[in-house]
Coordinates of C-alpha atoms and ligand atoms in Angstrom, one line a residue:
M286 CA 70.9 0.3 36.5
T287 CA 73.5 -2.2 36.0
A288 CA 75.2 -5.3 34.8
A289 CA 73.5 -8.6 35.7
T290 CA 76.3 -10.4 37.4
L291 CA 77.1 -8.7 40.7
E292 CA 78.1 -10.5 43.9
K293 CA 76.6 -9.2 47.1
P294 CA 79.4 -8.2 49.5
P295 CA 79.2 -10.1 52.8
E296 CA 78.5 -7.0 54.9
A297 CA 75.3 -6.1 52.9
A298 CA 71.8 -7.2 54.0
D299 CA 69.5 -9.3 51.8
D300 CA 68.3 -6.1 50.1
W301 CA 71.9 -5.1 49.6
T302 CA 71.8 -2.2 52.0
V303 CA 74.5 -1.3 54.5
P304 CA 74.5 1.1 57.4
Q305 CA 75.6 4.5 56.1
N306 CA 77.8 4.9 59.2
W307 CA 78.2 8.6 58.6
A308 CA 81.1 8.8 61.0
H309 CA 83.3 6.7 58.7
F310 CA 83.8 9.5 56.2
T311 CA 87.0 11.5 56.7
A312 CA 87.3 15.3 56.8
Q313 CA 88.9 15.1 53.3
E314 CA 85.9 13.1 52.0
H315 CA 83.5 15.7 53.4
D316 CA 85.6 18.4 51.7
V317 CA 85.2 16.7 48.3
W318 CA 81.4 16.8 48.8
D319 CA 81.6 20.5 49.8
T320 CA 83.7 21.4 46.8
L321 CA 81.4 19.6 44.3
F322 CA 78.3 20.9 46.0
A323 CA 79.5 24.5 45.8
R324 CA 80.6 24.4 42.2
Q325 CA 77.4 22.7 41.0
T326 CA 75.0 24.9 42.9
A327 CA 76.8 27.9 41.5
M328 CA 76.2 26.9 38.0
L329 CA 72.7 25.5 38.1
P330 CA 70.5 28.6 38.4
G331 CA 69.1 29.3 34.9
R332 CA 70.2 25.8 33.9
A333 CA 68.6 23.3 36.2
S334 CA 64.8 22.7 36.1
D335 CA 62.7 24.5 38.6
A336 CA 61.8 21.2 40.3
F337 CA 65.5 20.4 40.8
L338 CA 66.3 23.8 42.3
R339 CA 63.4 23.6 44.6
G340 CA 64.4 20.1 45.7
L341 CA 68.0 21.3 46.5
D342 CA 66.6 22.7 49.8
V343 CA 66.2 19.1 51.0
L344 CA 70.0 18.7 50.8
K345 CA 70.8 21.8 52.8
L346 CA 71.3 19.9 56.0
S347 CA 72.5 20.9 59.4
K348 CA 76.0 19.5 59.1
P349 CA 78.4 20.3 56.3
G350 CA 79.7 17.6 54.1
I351 CA 78.1 14.4 52.9
P352 CA 74.5 14.3 54.1
D353 CA 73.5 12.1 56.9
F354 CA 71.0 9.8 55.3
A355 CA 68.8 9.6 58.4
E356 CA 68.4 13.4 58.5
L357 CA 68.0 13.5 54.7
S358 CA 65.4 10.8 54.6
E359 CA 63.4 12.6 57.3
R360 CA 63.0 15.6 55.1
L361 CA 62.5 13.7 51.9
T362 CA 59.9 11.4 53.4
A363 CA 58.0 14.5 54.6
A364 CA 58.0 15.8 51.0
T365 CA 57.2 12.7 49.0
G366 CA 57.5 9.5 51.0
W367 CA 60.9 8.6 49.6
R368 CA 64.0 7.8 51.7
V369 CA 67.7 7.2 50.9
V370 CA 69.7 4.2 52.0
A371 CA 73.3 3.2 51.5
V372 CA 74.6 0.4 49.4
P373 CA 78.2 -0.7 48.8
G374 CA 78.0 0.1 45.0
L375 CA 76.0 -1.1 42.0
V376 CA 73.1 -3.4 42.8
P377 CA 71.3 -6.0 40.6
D378 CA 68.4 -4.7 38.5
D379 CA 65.7 -6.6 40.4
V380 CA 67.0 -5.2 43.8
F381 CA 67.1 -1.7 42.3
F382 CA 63.6 -1.9 41.0
D383 CA 62.3 -3.3 44.2
H384 CA 63.7 -0.4 46.2
L385 CA 62.3 2.1 43.7
A386 CA 58.9 0.6 43.8
N387 CA 59.0 1.0 47.6
R388 CA 60.2 4.6 47.3
T389 CA 63.7 3.8 48.5
F390 CA 66.6 5.3 46.6
V391 CA 69.9 3.5 47.0
A392 CA 73.1 5.5 47.2
G393 CA 76.7 4.4 46.9
N394 CA 78.4 4.6 50.3
F395 CA 81.7 6.1 49.0
I396 CA 82.8 9.4 47.4
R397 CA 85.2 10.1 44.6
R398 CA 88.8 11.2 45.4
A399 CA 89.8 14.9 45.2
D400 CA 91.6 14.1 41.9
Q401 CA 88.5 12.6 40.3
L402 CA 86.1 15.6 40.7
D403 CA 85.2 15.6 37.0
Y404 CA 84.9 12.0 36.1
L405 CA 84.1 8.8 37.7
Q406 CA 82.9 5.5 36.3
E407 CA 80.8 4.2 39.2
P408 CA 78.1 6.4 40.7
D409 CA 79.3 7.7 44.1
V410 CA 77.3 9.4 46.8
F411 CA 77.7 12.8 45.1
H412 CA 76.1 11.6 41.9
D413 CA 73.5 9.5 43.7
V414 CA 72.5 12.1 46.3
F415 CA 73.1 15.5 44.7
G416 CA 72.1 14.2 41.3
H417 CA 69.0 12.3 42.1
V418 CA 67.6 13.3 45.5
P419 CA 66.4 16.8 44.6
M420 CA 64.1 15.5 41.9
L421 CA 62.8 12.9 44.4
A422 CA 61.5 15.8 46.5
D423 CA 59.2 16.7 43.6
P424 CA 55.8 15.0 44.0
V425 CA 55.4 14.3 40.3
F426 CA 58.9 13.0 39.7
A427 CA 58.7 11.0 42.9
D428 CA 55.7 9.2 41.5
Y429 CA 57.4 8.7 38.2
M430 CA 60.4 7.0 39.8
A431 CA 58.2 4.7 41.9
A432 CA 56.2 3.8 38.8
Y433 CA 59.4 3.1 37.0
G434 CA 60.4 0.6 39.7
R435 CA 57.2 -1.3 39.1
G436 CA 57.7 -1.0 35.4
G437 CA 61.1 -2.5 35.8
Q438 CA 59.8 -5.5 37.7
R439 CA 57.4 -6.1 34.8
A440 CA 60.0 -5.5 32.1
G441 CA 62.2 -8.1 33.7
S442 CA 59.5 -10.7 33.4
L443 CA 58.9 -9.6 29.7
G444 CA 62.6 -9.8 28.8
A445 CA 62.6 -6.1 28.0
L446 CA 65.1 -4.6 30.5
K447 CA 67.3 -3.2 27.7
R448 CA 64.4 -1.1 26.4
L449 CA 63.3 0.2 29.8
A450 CA 66.9 1.0 30.8
R451 CA 67.0 3.4 27.8
L452 CA 64.0 5.3 29.2
Y453 CA 65.8 5.7 32.5
W454 CA 68.9 6.8 30.8
Y455 CA 67.3 9.5 28.6
T456 CA 65.0 10.8 31.4
V457 CA 66.3 10.2 34.9
E458 CA 70.0 10.4 34.0
F459 CA 70.2 12.7 31.0
G460 CA 66.8 14.3 30.5
L461 CA 66.1 17.9 29.5
V462 CA 62.8 19.7 30.1
E463 CA 61.2 22.5 28.2
E464 CA 60.3 25.3 30.6
P465 CA 58.6 28.6 29.9
E466 CA 62.0 30.3 30.0
G467 CA 63.8 27.8 27.9
L468 CA 65.4 24.4 28.1
R469 CA 66.5 23.1 31.4
I470 CA 68.5 20.1 32.7
Y471 CA 67.0 17.6 35.2
G472 CA 68.9 14.4 34.6
A473 CA 71.1 13.3 37.4
G474 CA 74.1 12.5 35.2
I475 CA 74.0 16.1 33.8
V476 CA 73.2 18.1 37.0
S477 CA 76.0 16.3 38.9
S478 CA 78.6 17.0 36.1
R479 CA 80.2 20.4 35.7
G480 CA 81.1 19.8 32.1
E481 CA 77.9 18.2 30.9
S482 CA 75.7 20.8 32.7
V483 CA 77.0 23.3 30.1
F484 CA 77.4 21.0 27.2
A485 CA 73.9 19.6 27.3
L486 CA 72.3 23.0 27.0
D487 CA 74.8 25.2 25.2
D488 CA 77.1 23.1 23.0
P489 CA 76.3 22.9 19.2
S490 CA 77.4 19.3 19.1
P491 CA 74.5 17.2 20.4
N492 CA 71.0 16.7 19.0
R493 CA 68.1 17.9 21.2
I494 CA 65.0 16.0 20.2
G495 CA 61.4 16.0 21.5
F496 CA 60.7 13.1 23.8
D497 CA 58.9 10.1 22.3
L498 CA 58.5 6.9 24.3
M499 CA 59.1 4.4 21.4
R500 CA 61.9 6.6 19.9
V501 CA 63.7 6.6 23.2
M502 CA 63.3 2.9 23.8
R503 CA 64.8 2.2 20.4
T504 CA 67.9 4.3 20.9
D505 CA 71.3 3.2 22.2
Y506 CA 73.3 5.3 24.6
R507 CA 76.8 5.9 25.5
I508 CA 78.2 5.5 29.0
D509 CA 81.7 6.7 28.4
D510 CA 81.3 10.4 27.3
Y511 CA 78.8 13.2 26.9
Q512 CA 75.6 12.2 25.2
Q513 CA 75.2 12.8 21.4
S514 CA 71.5 13.2 21.7
Y515 CA 69.3 14.5 24.5
F516 CA 65.5 14.0 24.7
V517 CA 63.3 16.9 25.8
I518 CA 60.1 16.4 27.8
P519 CA 57.4 19.1 27.8
S520 CA 56.8 18.7 31.5
F521 CA 57.1 16.2 34.3
D522 CA 53.3 15.8 34.4
E523 CA 53.4 14.8 30.8
L524 CA 56.3 12.3 31.4
L525 CA 54.4 10.7 34.2
R526 CA 51.1 10.6 32.3
V527 CA 52.5 9.0 29.2
T528 CA 54.5 6.4 31.0
V529 CA 51.8 5.4 33.5
E530 CA 49.0 5.4 31.1
T531 CA 50.8 3.4 28.4
D532 CA 50.9 -0.4 28.6
F533 CA 54.5 -1.1 27.7
A534 CA 54.0 -4.8 26.8
P535 CA 52.8 -4.2 23.2
L536 CA 55.6 -1.6 22.8
Y537 CA 58.2 -4.1 23.8
E538 CA 56.8 -6.6 21.4
A539 CA 56.7 -4.1 18.5
L540 CA 60.3 -3.1 19.3
E541 CA 61.4 -6.7 18.6
G542 CA 60.8 -6.1 14.9
Q543 CA 62.6 -2.7 14.8
A544 CA 66.3 -2.0 14.4
D545 CA 68.0 -0.1 17.2
L546 CA 68.9 3.5 16.5
G547 CA 72.4 4.9 16.9
V548 CA 73.3 7.5 19.5
A549 CA 73.4 10.3 16.9
D550 CA 70.7 9.3 14.5
V551 CA 68.0 11.8 13.6
L552 CA 64.7 10.6 12.0
D553 CA 62.3 12.4 9.7
T554 CA 59.6 11.8 12.4
D555 CA 61.7 13.5 15.2
R556 CA 60.7 16.8 16.6
V557 CA 64.1 18.3 16.4
L558 CA 64.9 21.3 18.6
T559 CA 68.6 21.3 17.8
R560 CA 70.2 19.3 15.1
G561 CA 73.7 18.7 16.5
T562 CA 76.9 19.3 14.5
Q563 CA 78.4 16.2 16.4
G564 CA 81.6 18.3 16.3
Y565 CA 82.5 17.2 19.8
A566 CA 81.9 13.5 19.3
T567 CA 84.9 11.3 19.0
G568 CA 84.8 7.9 17.4
G569 CA 82.2 5.3 18.2
V570 CA 79.4 7.1 16.2
Ligands
LIG862 N1 53.3 1.7 32.2 C1 54.6 0.9 32.2 C2 54.3 -0.6 31.8 O1 53.2 -0.9 31.4 C3 55.3 1.0 33.5 C4 56.1 2.2 33.7 C5 55.6 3.4 34.3 C6 57.4 2.3 33.2 C7 56.3 4.5 34.5 C8 58.1 3.4 33.4 C9 57.6 4.5 34.0 O2 55.1 -1.4 32.0
FE863 FE1 72.3 7.9 38.5

């Protein structure tokens, strides 16, 4: 999801893809992947959703280092019909939605440097592949992502991209799910971050609020730091059901008449699991 004005690099095809050219990655770049992979997989048992942990198997490929997308896609396609292709960086919304609707996930064809393990502004191959691909191996989540792509094409024509982007943010990127054994993380932005995978579950600072479609589509988000509110779905089945069965057009229309909510707001109508202290939050609230 991204800014509107991007220019397609000359090496990219019409759909913005480029050959992954796995051989172009250096040994140091593969080491960065291995370091990040080892430290995230060590912390995720008991934190990441069952679906994510099951999906991780898809990433356990024959070669060490950054996955070869051909091999990865073979496994992913066998599981859910999805595949992974390389792009130079962020792509325009319509291109992104089109790929999703066709069960294609685009991944940045670069990796962060060894001195950027904890923070990076643009999504790199570690965020895109480690963060997103395991969930795409789950049949229900795989359907949700494809439906989201179709929903994006529609939201574009209804002038409601900002609303729908919030749904993506608070589910695909920063979602929590309530499992029988407790809250678990599944959002790619959390599971690919060492700091946030602890913060999102254990820190007293953020709110943890029951997922509600309209509530989420009214709520701003921050892209520069840990979230101040997380939204908790009861299950992936329920997320898929409510988003697929709801016609968003009247919701978008109703939202026109409602004020946006701030990142830390809590409403009387919220199902609050944790009311955050907001002790961590700095400025901008
Ligand atoms: N049902 C939504 C619509 O009417 C589409 C959608 C499905 C959006 C799943 C997000 C996720 O636009
Ligand atoms: Fe992402």
